Amino acid sequence: MSRGRRGGGLLIAGTTSDAGKSVVTAGICRWLVRRGVKVAPFKGQNMSLNSFVTREGAEIGRAQAMQAQACRVEPTALMNPVLLKPGSDRSSQVVLMGRPVGELSAKGYHGGRQEALLGPVLECLEELRGTYDAVICEGAGSPAEINLRRTDIVNMGIARAARLPVVVVGDIDRGGVFASFFGTTALLSPEDQDLIAGYLVNKFRGDVSLLEPGLEMLRGLTGRSTLGVLPWRHGLGIDEEDGLRVSMRGAVRESLVAPPYGEDVLRIAVCAVPLMSNFTDVDALAAEPGVVVRFVDRAEELADADLVIVPGTRGTVKALAWLRERGLADAIARRAAEGRPVLGICGGYQILGEHIDDEVESRAGAVSGLGLLPVRIRFEREKTLARPVGVALGAPVEGYEIHHGVADVRGGEAFVSDGRGRALDGCRVGAVQGTHWHGALESDAFRRRFLTEVARAGGRRFVPAPDTSFGALREEQLDLLGDLVEEHADTDALLRLIEEGAPAGMPFIPPGAP
């Protein structure tokens, strides 16, 4: 790809949330980098409880970290300058350039603050375009959210300001994809429609020839081509933003449980607490042959679990109340008394402690925890953002921290140490343990030792596979995404859009924006 003073760009929009924008963006990034293109991802504004910490200590959306991996570059705050972390149905924490700057209601944010952020967002995009050959941008929700268009900084607002061509992705598995493509285009202003350069069908099952008459009619109606029909592939829901793509009592993601390496399987129950954050922590467990991971919301579903996980949450006190209301708190306490494994991660770790003092997140003040670990939690206004490394169960482990709660550990053993006897984080008492570190289970040697402990506690003849590499599995997924783009998209057309922008003279589809 030729490189001028500024790199090329493309914005991937969607007909809906969860249309596949994140994974299509990652696939295009991986396809480009395999061609030798220096490429970076970008999302001006992200709303997600799945976040990640960059090496410089900035918090960004986990999807952009995954896309950076697809590009084979280190993620930075430039790739996701605005992150919104919902704390309720009406308000979110605003994270700007990787640092929290306050809580805002949806009305307050869209009433003026969002529009003021367009300048900084564009500056980040331009800095990336000055460094990389290409920047593949991801939109949010739908570009046809006409009630929010005036303050938009992530869809057509940024496409117009940066003159980015836009490809719209539609999930055909949901149905109505032709109407969604047409309606999305027809609800945009003439100026916005000028940048809509084509469509991508996602998650198609069956014979593509049966779809072709509809694609031709769509081209006749809109004057725009469909630039690819990507087939449905099992298990590609990696590092999503908008929520769990499972039922509450369904198996995690779309993963297939491989046959166990030993004689038994392990069953892991993850409590589906409100405002669950970084549920990607359990992906590494689900990747292990013979490990079944399920999200649960009823006490009786813990009965046959070999391990119960209380995951991270943006509402620790709210999640604690939810566990008590549903009887899950009592069920977890009974497990602990019986010596059956329980793991708390971040907010889940805080819940397992004795006491929580929260004048920051919930402003609930003093609240009693489950009392299963000798830990007292005090919420500080300054958020801890870190990428620590250490040793746990005699194996190297690394993770990332994103929390306001500070732990005062008053007993037990450290969950992770520096390898020389100094405690770094967390607490272990018997079969109950907790840590603030997200991502620790992605460390292969530690994960195998941890699962061996869980199996031993439950009397299971489960043996972790000796060669499971979560990092290698993630690379395989990213390569598969790149393959889907390379084999099923019009890559020549995509390259032209990235290098030259949207073609001139795209027809206007009435009625346009009201």
Short mmCIF file of C-alpha atoms in Angstrom, two decimals:
data_model
loop_
_atom_site.label_atom_id
_atom_site.label_comp_id
_atom_site.label_asym_id
_atom_site.label_seq_id
_atom_site.Cartn_x
_atom_site.Cartn_y
_atom_site.Cartn_z
CA MET A 1 0.00 0.00 0.00
CA SER A 2 1.34 3.39 -0.91
CA ARG A 3 1.84 5.86 1.90
CA GLY A 4 1.52 9.59 1.63
CA ARG A 5 1.75 12.16 4.40
CA ARG A 6 -1.34 10.67 6.02
CA GLY A 7 -2.42 7.06 6.19
CA GLY A 8 -5.63 5.81 4.65
CA GLY A 9 -8.72 4.99 6.63
CA LEU A 10 -12.01 3.13 6.72
CA LEU A 11 -14.92 3.14 9.15
CA ILE A 12 -16.83 -0.09 9.85
CA ALA A 13 -20.38 0.76 10.91
CA GLY A 14 -23.21 -1.63 11.74
CA THR A 15 -26.93 -1.81 11.23
CA THR A 16 -27.25 -2.60 14.96
CA SER A 17 -25.19 -3.18 18.05
CA ASP A 18 -23.53 -6.61 17.97
CA ALA A 19 -23.73 -6.81 14.18
CA GLY A 20 -20.10 -7.92 14.17
CA LYS A 21 -18.28 -4.58 13.85
CA SER A 22 -15.56 -5.51 16.35
CA VAL A 23 -14.65 -8.83 14.78
CA VAL A 24 -14.93 -7.55 11.19
CA THR A 25 -12.62 -4.66 12.10
CA ALA A 26 -10.18 -7.15 13.64
CA GLY A 27 -10.40 -9.36 10.56
CA ILE A 28 -9.62 -6.48 8.21
CA CYS A 29 -6.73 -5.46 10.46
CA ARG A 30 -5.25 -8.97 10.45
CA TRP A 31 -5.71 -9.30 6.67
CA LEU A 32 -3.93 -5.99 6.11
CA VAL A 33 -1.01 -6.69 8.44
CA ARG A 34 -0.43 -10.02 6.69
CA ARG A 35 -0.10 -8.00 3.46
CA GLY A 36 2.67 -5.97 5.08
CA VAL A 37 0.49 -2.91 5.82
CA LYS A 38 1.27 -1.00 9.01
CA VAL A 39 -2.24 -0.71 10.43
CA ALA A 40 -3.92 0.42 13.66
CA PRO A 41 -7.47 0.16 15.03
CA PHE A 42 -9.53 3.08 16.30
CA LYS A 43 -12.83 3.65 18.05
CA GLY A 44 -13.59 7.22 19.00
CA GLN A 45 -16.08 6.36 21.71
CA ASN A 46 -16.77 3.00 23.24
CA MET A 47 -19.39 1.96 25.79
CA SER A 48 -18.27 -1.22 27.46
CA LEU A 49 -17.61 -2.88 30.81
CA ASN A 50 -14.92 -5.01 29.16
CA SER A 51 -11.78 -2.92 29.36
CA PHE A 52 -8.03 -3.37 29.31
CA VAL A 53 -4.96 -1.55 30.61
CA THR A 54 -2.23 -0.54 28.18
CA ARG A 55 1.45 -0.63 29.04
CA GLU A 56 1.42 3.08 29.80
CA GLY A 57 -1.39 2.53 32.31
CA ALA A 58 -4.35 3.75 30.23
CA GLU A 59 -7.78 2.08 30.30
CA ILE A 60 -9.32 1.36 26.90
CA GLY A 61 -11.99 -0.96 25.51
CA ARG A 62 -10.95 -4.59 25.47
CA ALA A 63 -12.13 -4.88 21.85
CA GLN A 64 -9.59 -2.26 20.77
CA ALA A 65 -6.85 -4.14 22.63
CA MET A 66 -7.87 -7.27 20.72
CA GLN A 67 -7.85 -5.34 17.43
CA ALA A 68 -4.38 -4.01 18.23
CA GLN A 69 -3.27 -7.60 18.67
CA ALA A 70 -4.77 -8.32 15.26
CA CYS A 71 -2.56 -5.49 13.94
CA ARG A 72 0.45 -6.90 15.87
CA VAL A 73 0.98 -3.58 17.64
CA GLU A 74 0.78 -2.47 21.27
CA PRO A 75 -2.58 -0.94 22.21
CA THR A 76 -2.54 2.71 23.28
CA ALA A 77 -5.06 5.25 24.54
CA LEU A 78 -5.06 6.86 21.08
CA MET A 79 -6.97 3.84 19.79
CA ASN A 80 -9.95 4.46 22.11
CA PRO A 81 -9.86 8.02 23.44
CA VAL A 82 -13.34 7.93 25.03
CA LEU A 83 -14.60 4.96 27.04
CA LEU A 84 -17.97 4.96 28.81
CA LYS A 85 -18.42 2.45 31.63
CA PRO A 86 -22.08 2.15 32.65
CA GLY A 87 -22.79 2.25 36.38
CA SER A 88 -26.58 2.17 35.98
CA ASP A 89 -29.23 2.54 33.29
CA ARG A 90 -28.81 6.31 33.43
CA SER A 91 -25.15 7.12 34.10
CA SER A 92 -21.63 6.10 33.11
CA GLN A 93 -18.09 6.75 34.19
CA VAL A 94 -16.32 8.73 31.47
CA VAL A 95 -12.75 7.62 30.75
CA LEU A 96 -10.83 10.13 28.62
CA MET A 97 -7.46 9.16 27.17
CA GLY A 98 -7.32 6.22 29.53
CA ARG A 99 -8.14 8.07 32.76
CA PRO A 100 -11.52 8.49 34.51
CA VAL A 101 -12.74 12.09 34.51
CA GLY A 102 -16.09 11.69 36.27
CA GLU A 103 -19.61 10.28 36.17
CA LEU A 104 -22.20 11.70 33.79
CA SER A 105 -25.84 10.97 33.12
CA ALA A 106 -26.75 9.99 29.58
CA LYS A 107 -28.61 13.29 29.23
CA GLY A 108 -25.64 15.28 30.50
CA TYR A 109 -23.24 13.50 28.20
CA HIS A 110 -25.32 13.81 25.04
CA GLY A 111 -26.43 17.30 26.10
CA GLY A 112 -23.08 18.86 25.37
CA ARG A 113 -20.08 16.99 26.76
CA GLN A 114 -19.94 14.46 23.93
CA GLU A 115 -19.94 17.13 21.21
CA ALA A 116 -17.04 18.90 22.93
CA LEU A 117 -14.97 15.71 22.67
CA LEU A 118 -15.06 15.58 18.87
CA GLY A 119 -11.91 17.69 18.61
CA PRO A 120 -9.76 15.50 20.92
CA VAL A 121 -11.10 12.34 19.23
CA LEU A 122 -10.17 13.65 15.78
CA GLU A 123 -6.72 14.63 17.05
CA CYS A 124 -6.13 11.03 18.18
CA LEU A 125 -7.28 9.71 14.82
CA GLU A 126 -5.03 12.12 12.94
CA GLU A 127 -2.05 11.18 15.10
CA LEU A 128 -2.62 7.52 14.24
CA ARG A 129 -3.01 8.33 10.55
CA GLY A 130 0.28 10.19 10.68
CA THR A 131 1.99 7.08 12.05
CA TYR A 132 0.32 4.17 10.26
CA ASP A 133 -0.36 3.29 6.64
CA ALA A 134 -4.00 2.65 7.45
CA VAL A 135 -6.38 3.11 10.38
CA ILE A 136 -9.47 0.87 10.53
CA CYS A 137 -12.13 2.57 12.63
CA GLU A 138 -15.05 0.89 14.34
CA GLY A 139 -18.37 2.62 14.78
CA ALA A 140 -20.83 2.12 17.63
CA GLY A 141 -24.41 0.91 17.57
CA SER A 142 -25.94 2.18 14.33
CA PRO A 143 -25.02 5.29 12.33
CA ALA A 144 -28.76 5.88 11.81
CA GLU A 145 -29.49 6.73 15.45
CA ILE A 146 -30.98 10.00 14.30
CA ASN A 147 -31.75 11.18 17.83
CA LEU A 148 -28.01 11.25 18.59
CA ARG A 149 -26.60 12.42 15.25
CA ARG A 150 -25.95 16.02 16.31
CA THR A 151 -23.47 14.99 19.00
CA ASP A 152 -22.05 11.89 17.28
CA ILE A 153 -18.28 11.39 17.62
CA VAL A 154 -18.02 7.73 16.66
CA ASN A 155 -20.08 7.07 13.53
CA MET A 156 -20.94 9.56 10.79
CA GLY A 157 -19.73 12.49 12.87
CA ILE A 158 -16.17 11.28 12.71
CA ALA A 159 -16.56 9.90 9.17
CA ARG A 160 -17.68 13.34 7.94
CA ALA A 161 -14.98 15.21 9.84
CA ALA A 162 -12.17 12.89 8.70
CA ARG A 163 -13.65 12.09 5.26
CA LEU A 164 -13.66 8.35 5.93
CA PRO A 165 -15.44 5.91 3.63
CA VAL A 166 -17.95 3.78 5.52
CA VAL A 167 -18.81 0.11 5.09
CA VAL A 168 -21.97 -1.03 6.89
CA VAL A 169 -22.04 -4.53 8.43
CA GLY A 170 -25.30 -6.41 8.90
CA ASP A 171 -25.91 -9.63 10.85
CA ILE A 172 -28.00 -11.82 8.54
CA ASP A 173 -28.39 -14.40 11.31
CA ARG A 174 -30.82 -11.97 12.98
CA GLY A 175 -32.93 -11.61 9.85
CA GLY A 176 -34.04 -8.47 8.03
CA VAL A 177 -30.57 -7.63 6.74
CA PHE A 178 -31.75 -6.12 3.42
CA ALA A 179 -34.24 -3.83 5.16
CA SER A 180 -31.54 -2.92 7.69
CA PHE A 181 -29.04 -1.94 5.00
CA PHE A 182 -31.60 0.08 3.06
CA GLY A 183 -33.14 1.73 6.12
CA THR A 184 -29.78 2.61 7.65
CA THR A 185 -28.75 4.37 4.44
CA ALA A 186 -32.11 6.06 3.85
CA LEU A 187 -32.15 7.65 7.32
CA LEU A 188 -28.87 9.50 6.76
CA SER A 189 -28.46 13.02 5.42
CA PRO A 190 -27.20 13.47 1.83
CA GLU A 191 -23.78 14.46 3.19
CA ASP A 192 -23.59 11.32 5.33
CA GLN A 193 -24.88 9.09 2.54
CA ASP A 194 -22.04 10.32 0.32
CA LEU A 195 -19.65 8.35 2.54
CA ILE A 196 -21.62 5.08 2.64
CA ALA A 197 -19.52 3.06 0.20
CA GLY A 198 -20.96 -0.45 0.53
CA TYR A 199 -22.19 -3.26 2.72
CA LEU A 200 -20.86 -6.44 4.31
CA VAL A 201 -23.12 -9.36 5.20
CA ASN A 202 -22.01 -11.14 8.36
CA LYS A 203 -22.78 -14.65 9.70
CA PHE A 204 -24.32 -16.13 6.56
CA ARG A 205 -25.23 -19.82 6.62
CA GLY A 206 -25.97 -21.73 3.44
CA ASP A 207 -25.58 -21.33 -0.31
CA VAL A 208 -24.46 -17.79 -1.21
CA SER A 209 -26.08 -18.13 -4.65
CA LEU A 210 -29.48 -17.99 -2.94
CA LEU A 211 -28.56 -14.59 -1.51
CA GLU A 212 -27.31 -13.06 -4.75
CA PRO A 213 -30.68 -11.93 -6.18
CA GLY A 214 -31.29 -9.91 -3.00
CA LEU A 215 -27.84 -8.39 -3.17
CA GLU A 216 -28.46 -7.33 -6.77
CA MET A 217 -31.81 -5.77 -5.83
CA LEU A 218 -30.13 -3.95 -2.93
CA ARG A 219 -27.52 -2.58 -5.35
CA GLY A 220 -30.28 -1.40 -7.64
CA LEU A 221 -32.11 0.30 -4.79
CA THR A 222 -29.10 1.98 -3.21
CA GLY A 223 -26.44 2.17 -5.91
CA ARG A 224 -24.03 0.47 -3.52
CA SER A 225 -22.44 -2.96 -3.76
CA THR A 226 -22.17 -5.61 -1.11
CA LEU A 227 -18.43 -6.03 -0.62
CA GLY A 228 -18.57 -9.48 0.90
CA VAL A 229 -20.66 -12.22 2.49
CA LEU A 230 -18.82 -13.53 5.52
CA PRO A 231 -19.88 -17.05 6.55
CA TRP A 232 -20.91 -17.94 10.07
CA ARG A 233 -18.06 -19.48 12.05
CA HIS A 234 -18.31 -21.11 15.44
CA GLY A 235 -16.63 -19.49 18.45
CA LEU A 236 -15.53 -16.12 17.05
CA GLY A 237 -17.16 -13.93 19.74
CA ILE A 238 -13.84 -12.71 21.09
CA ASP A 239 -13.56 -9.72 23.46
CA GLU A 240 -17.00 -8.37 22.82
CA GLU A 241 -18.29 -5.06 24.09
CA ASP A 242 -22.03 -5.11 24.25
CA GLY A 243 -22.72 -8.08 26.47
CA LEU A 244 -22.74 -11.82 26.82
CA ARG A 245 -23.79 -13.60 23.67
CA VAL A 246 -25.21 -16.43 25.74
CA SER A 247 -28.30 -17.06 27.78
CA MET A 248 -27.72 -16.66 31.50
CA ARG A 249 -27.67 -20.40 31.89
CA GLY A 250 -25.92 -21.14 28.60
CA ALA A 251 -22.38 -22.26 28.00
CA VAL A 252 -19.88 -19.45 27.75
CA ARG A 253 -19.73 -17.88 24.29
CA GLU A 254 -20.18 -20.30 21.41
CA SER A 255 -17.24 -22.41 22.53
CA LEU A 256 -17.20 -26.13 21.95
CA VAL A 257 -16.03 -28.14 24.96
CA ALA A 258 -13.18 -30.35 23.76
CA PRO A 259 -12.97 -33.88 25.22
CA PRO A 260 -11.12 -33.94 28.55
CA TYR A 261 -7.45 -34.80 28.60
CA GLY A 262 -8.07 -36.84 31.77
CA GLU A 263 -11.07 -38.95 32.73
CA ASP A 264 -13.36 -36.22 34.12
CA VAL A 265 -14.60 -32.82 33.09
CA LEU A 266 -14.57 -29.76 35.35
CA ARG A 267 -17.72 -27.67 35.75
CA ILE A 268 -17.28 -23.97 36.46
CA ALA A 269 -20.19 -21.71 37.42
CA VAL A 270 -19.78 -17.94 36.97
CA CYS A 271 -22.28 -15.82 38.90
CA ALA A 272 -23.90 -13.47 36.37
CA VAL A 273 -23.81 -10.43 38.66
CA PRO A 274 -25.24 -7.06 37.61
CA LEU A 275 -22.87 -4.75 35.70
CA MET A 276 -20.49 -7.66 35.15
CA SER A 277 -17.15 -6.41 33.87
CA ASN A 278 -14.36 -8.22 32.06
CA PHE A 279 -16.26 -11.48 31.73
CA THR A 280 -13.48 -12.29 29.25
CA ASP A 281 -11.51 -13.42 32.34
CA VAL A 282 -13.12 -16.85 32.01
CA ASP A 283 -12.36 -17.32 28.31
CA ALA A 284 -9.05 -18.99 29.11
CA LEU A 285 -10.87 -21.54 31.28
CA ALA A 286 -13.41 -22.25 28.54
CA ALA A 287 -10.51 -22.87 26.13
CA GLU A 288 -9.24 -25.79 28.22
CA PRO A 289 -10.25 -29.28 26.99
CA GLY A 290 -12.77 -30.79 29.37
CA VAL A 291 -13.71 -27.52 31.13
CA VAL A 292 -17.36 -26.45 30.95
CA VAL A 293 -17.98 -22.80 31.89
CA ARG A 294 -21.51 -21.56 32.49
CA PHE A 295 -23.03 -18.27 33.62
CA VAL A 296 -25.64 -18.83 36.33
CA ASP A 297 -28.16 -16.78 38.27
CA ARG A 298 -29.77 -19.35 40.60
CA ALA A 299 -28.41 -20.90 43.79
CA GLU A 300 -29.24 -24.47 42.75
CA GLU A 301 -26.97 -24.11 39.72
CA LEU A 302 -23.94 -24.02 42.00
CA ALA A 303 -24.60 -27.51 43.37
CA ASP A 304 -22.63 -29.53 40.82
CA ALA A 305 -19.96 -26.89 40.11
CA ASP A 306 -16.37 -27.77 40.86
CA LEU A 307 -15.52 -24.06 40.99
CA VAL A 308 -17.67 -20.98 41.52
CA ILE A 309 -16.39 -17.66 40.25
CA VAL A 310 -17.68 -14.29 41.44
CA PRO A 311 -16.49 -12.05 38.57
CA GLY A 312 -15.68 -8.38 38.29
CA THR A 313 -18.44 -5.77 38.34
CA ARG A 314 -18.85 -2.00 38.06
CA GLY A 315 -21.30 -2.20 40.95
CA THR A 316 -19.73 -4.16 43.80
CA VAL A 317 -22.35 -3.26 46.43
CA LYS A 318 -25.21 -3.79 43.97
CA ALA A 319 -23.79 -7.19 42.97
CA LEU A 320 -23.43 -8.17 46.64
CA ALA A 321 -27.09 -7.33 47.28
CA TRP A 322 -28.11 -9.32 44.19
CA LEU A 323 -26.20 -12.39 45.39
CA ARG A 324 -27.99 -12.17 48.75
CA GLU A 325 -31.44 -11.63 47.23
CA ARG A 326 -31.10 -14.72 45.04
CA GLY A 327 -29.70 -17.01 47.71
CA LEU A 328 -26.40 -17.26 45.89
CA ALA A 329 -24.51 -15.66 48.79
CA ASP A 330 -25.67 -18.38 51.19
CA ALA A 331 -24.83 -21.09 48.65
CA ILE A 332 -21.32 -19.67 48.23
CA ALA A 333 -20.85 -19.54 52.00
CA ARG A 334 -21.91 -23.19 52.30
CA ARG A 335 -19.38 -24.14 49.63
CA ALA A 336 -16.64 -22.35 51.51
CA ALA A 337 -17.55 -24.16 54.74
CA GLU A 338 -17.35 -27.46 52.89
CA GLY A 339 -13.90 -26.66 51.44
CA ARG A 340 -15.17 -26.37 47.86
CA PRO A 341 -13.34 -23.86 45.62
CA VAL A 342 -14.54 -20.28 45.20
CA LEU A 343 -12.66 -17.58 43.26
CA GLY A 344 -13.42 -13.87 43.35
CA ILE A 345 -11.98 -11.56 40.68
CA CYS A 346 -11.75 -7.80 41.26
CA GLY A 347 -15.26 -6.79 42.40
CA GLY A 348 -15.90 -10.45 43.18
CA TYR A 349 -12.82 -10.48 45.41
CA GLN A 350 -14.15 -7.41 47.24
CA ILE A 351 -17.50 -9.14 47.77
CA LEU A 352 -15.81 -12.15 49.42
CA GLY A 353 -14.19 -9.89 52.04
CA GLU A 354 -15.43 -8.87 55.47
CA HIS A 355 -16.23 -5.22 54.97
CA ILE A 356 -16.68 -2.66 52.17
CA ASP A 357 -16.49 1.09 52.68
CA ASP A 358 -17.79 2.69 49.50
CA GLU A 359 -18.33 6.43 49.19
CA VAL A 360 -17.25 6.43 45.54
CA GLU A 361 -18.97 3.81 43.36
CA SER A 362 -22.31 3.22 45.10
CA ARG A 363 -21.95 5.83 47.88
CA ALA A 364 -23.50 3.22 50.16
CA GLY A 365 -20.95 3.75 52.92
CA ALA A 366 -20.19 0.82 55.20
CA VAL A 367 -21.46 -2.56 53.96
CA SER A 368 -20.74 -6.05 55.26
CA GLY A 369 -19.22 -8.43 52.73
CA LEU A 370 -19.65 -12.21 52.68
CA GLY A 371 -16.87 -12.59 55.26
CA LEU A 372 -15.13 -15.48 53.52
CA LEU A 373 -11.75 -13.73 53.31
CA PRO A 374 -10.02 -11.58 55.98
CA VAL A 375 -10.04 -8.50 53.76
CA ARG A 376 -11.45 -5.01 54.24
CA ILE A 377 -12.10 -2.86 51.17
CA ARG A 378 -12.02 0.94 51.01
CA PHE A 379 -13.03 2.66 47.78
CA GLU A 380 -10.73 5.51 46.68
CA ARG A 381 -11.54 8.16 44.10
CA GLU A 382 -8.25 7.48 42.32
CA LYS A 383 -8.59 4.40 40.13
CA THR A 384 -5.84 1.78 40.18
CA LEU A 385 -4.69 1.02 36.62
CA ALA A 386 -1.72 -1.30 36.31
CA ARG A 387 -0.14 -4.19 34.39
CA PRO A 388 1.51 -6.24 37.18
CA VAL A 389 3.51 -9.47 37.01
CA GLY A 390 4.22 -11.98 39.76
CA VAL A 391 4.15 -15.61 40.83
CA ALA A 392 1.15 -17.70 41.89
CA LEU A 393 1.15 -21.40 42.76
CA GLY A 394 4.83 -21.38 41.83
CA ALA A 395 4.13 -20.27 38.24
CA PRO A 396 4.66 -16.90 36.53
CA VAL A 397 1.48 -14.87 36.18
CA GLU A 398 0.61 -11.50 34.72
CA GLY A 399 -2.60 -9.52 34.68
CA TYR A 400 -4.09 -6.05 34.71
CA GLU A 401 -5.81 -4.05 37.44
CA ILE A 402 -8.83 -1.74 37.05
CA HIS A 403 -10.43 -0.86 40.39
CA HIS A 404 -11.26 1.87 42.90
CA GLY A 405 -11.31 -0.51 45.87
CA VAL A 406 -8.15 -0.80 47.97
CA ALA A 407 -7.71 -4.04 49.92
CA ASP A 408 -6.47 -4.23 53.51
CA VAL A 409 -5.57 -7.91 53.84
CA ARG A 410 -5.54 -9.08 57.48
CA GLY A 411 -4.73 -12.75 57.21
CA GLY A 412 -4.53 -15.77 54.92
CA GLU A 413 -1.95 -16.21 52.17
CA ALA A 414 -1.29 -13.95 49.22
CA PHE A 415 -2.91 -14.96 45.96
CA VAL A 416 0.12 -13.69 44.07
CA SER A 417 3.61 -12.76 45.28
CA ASP A 418 6.84 -11.47 43.81
CA GLY A 419 8.37 -14.95 44.02
CA ARG A 420 10.59 -13.94 46.94
CA GLY A 421 7.99 -14.02 49.68
CA ARG A 422 6.53 -10.50 49.32
CA ALA A 423 2.75 -10.41 48.82
CA LEU A 424 1.57 -8.52 45.74
CA ASP A 425 -2.17 -9.04 45.62
CA GLY A 426 -5.14 -11.05 46.78
CA CYS A 427 -5.86 -13.53 49.51
CA ARG A 428 -6.27 -17.28 49.93
CA VAL A 429 -7.93 -19.05 52.86
CA GLY A 430 -8.50 -22.73 52.29
CA ALA A 431 -10.45 -23.18 49.05
CA VAL A 432 -11.57 -19.55 48.92
CA GLN A 433 -9.38 -17.08 47.09
CA GLY A 434 -9.58 -13.69 45.47
CA THR A 435 -7.53 -11.27 43.42
CA HIS A 436 -7.84 -7.85 41.83
CA TRP A 437 -5.90 -9.09 38.80
CA HIS A 438 -7.88 -9.53 35.62
CA GLY A 439 -6.39 -11.79 32.97
CA ALA A 440 -4.38 -13.93 35.40
CA LEU A 441 -5.96 -17.11 34.08
CA GLU A 442 -4.49 -16.40 30.63
CA SER A 443 -1.06 -17.37 32.06
CA ASP A 444 -0.90 -20.98 30.92
CA ALA A 445 1.28 -22.59 33.61
CA PHE A 446 -0.63 -20.88 36.43
CA ARG A 447 -4.00 -21.83 34.93
CA ARG A 448 -3.00 -25.49 34.72
CA ARG A 449 -1.86 -25.54 38.35
CA PHE A 450 -4.98 -23.72 39.47
CA LEU A 451 -7.27 -26.18 37.67
CA THR A 452 -5.29 -29.10 39.11
CA GLU A 453 -6.01 -27.71 42.60
CA VAL A 454 -9.71 -27.34 41.77
CA ALA A 455 -9.89 -30.92 40.48
CA ARG A 456 -8.13 -32.26 43.56
CA ALA A 457 -10.52 -30.43 45.90
CA GLY A 458 -13.51 -31.96 44.10
CA GLY A 459 -12.06 -35.43 43.75
CA ARG A 460 -12.22 -35.12 39.97
CA ARG A 461 -9.93 -37.14 37.73
CA PHE A 462 -9.41 -34.11 35.56
CA VAL A 463 -5.98 -33.45 34.06
CA PRO A 464 -5.22 -30.12 32.33
CA ALA A 465 -3.95 -30.57 28.79
CA PRO A 466 -0.20 -29.91 28.87
CA ASP A 467 -0.07 -27.95 25.62
CA THR A 468 -3.01 -25.53 25.74
CA SER A 469 -1.70 -22.05 24.92
CA PHE A 470 -4.33 -19.36 25.29
CA GLY A 471 -2.15 -16.88 23.40
CA ALA A 472 -1.78 -19.31 20.48
CA LEU A 473 -5.53 -19.95 20.45
CA ARG A 474 -6.19 -16.22 20.31
CA GLU A 475 -3.78 -15.88 17.39
CA GLU A 476 -5.59 -18.71 15.60
CA GLN A 477 -8.91 -16.88 16.07
CA LEU A 478 -7.45 -13.65 14.70
CA ASP A 479 -5.96 -15.48 11.73
CA LEU A 480 -9.34 -17.09 11.06
CA LEU A 481 -10.93 -13.63 11.05
CA GLY A 482 -8.28 -12.51 8.57
CA ASP A 483 -9.00 -15.57 6.44
CA LEU A 484 -12.72 -14.77 6.37
CA VAL A 485 -12.01 -11.29 5.04
CA GLU A 486 -9.40 -12.47 2.55
CA GLU A 487 -11.53 -15.32 1.19
CA HIS A 488 -15.03 -13.85 1.30
CA ALA A 489 -14.72 -10.07 0.92
CA ASP A 490 -13.91 -7.95 -2.12
CA THR A 491 -10.44 -7.07 -0.87
CA ASP A 492 -9.57 -5.04 -3.96
CA ALA A 493 -12.56 -2.80 -3.29
CA LEU A 494 -11.63 -2.49 0.40
CA LEU A 495 -8.09 -1.46 -0.51
CA ARG A 496 -9.39 1.19 -2.92
CA LEU A 497 -11.64 2.62 -0.22
CA ILE A 498 -8.82 2.72 2.32
CA GLU A 499 -6.42 4.40 -0.10
CA GLU A 500 -8.76 6.65 -2.10
CA GLY A 501 -11.83 7.25 0.08
CA ALA A 502 -15.48 6.91 -0.83
CA PRO A 503 -16.23 7.05 -4.58
CA ALA A 504 -17.79 10.26 -5.81
CA GLY A 505 -21.40 10.46 -6.90
CA MET A 506 -23.03 7.97 -4.54
CA PRO A 507 -26.81 8.23 -5.08
CA PHE A 508 -29.06 9.75 -2.44
CA ILE A 509 -31.72 7.42 -0.99
CA PRO A 510 -34.80 9.30 0.28
CA PRO A 511 -36.10 10.37 2.67
CA GLY A 512 -32.76 11.15 4.35
CA ALA A 513 -32.38 12.46 7.89
CA PRO A 514 -35.48 14.26 9.21
#
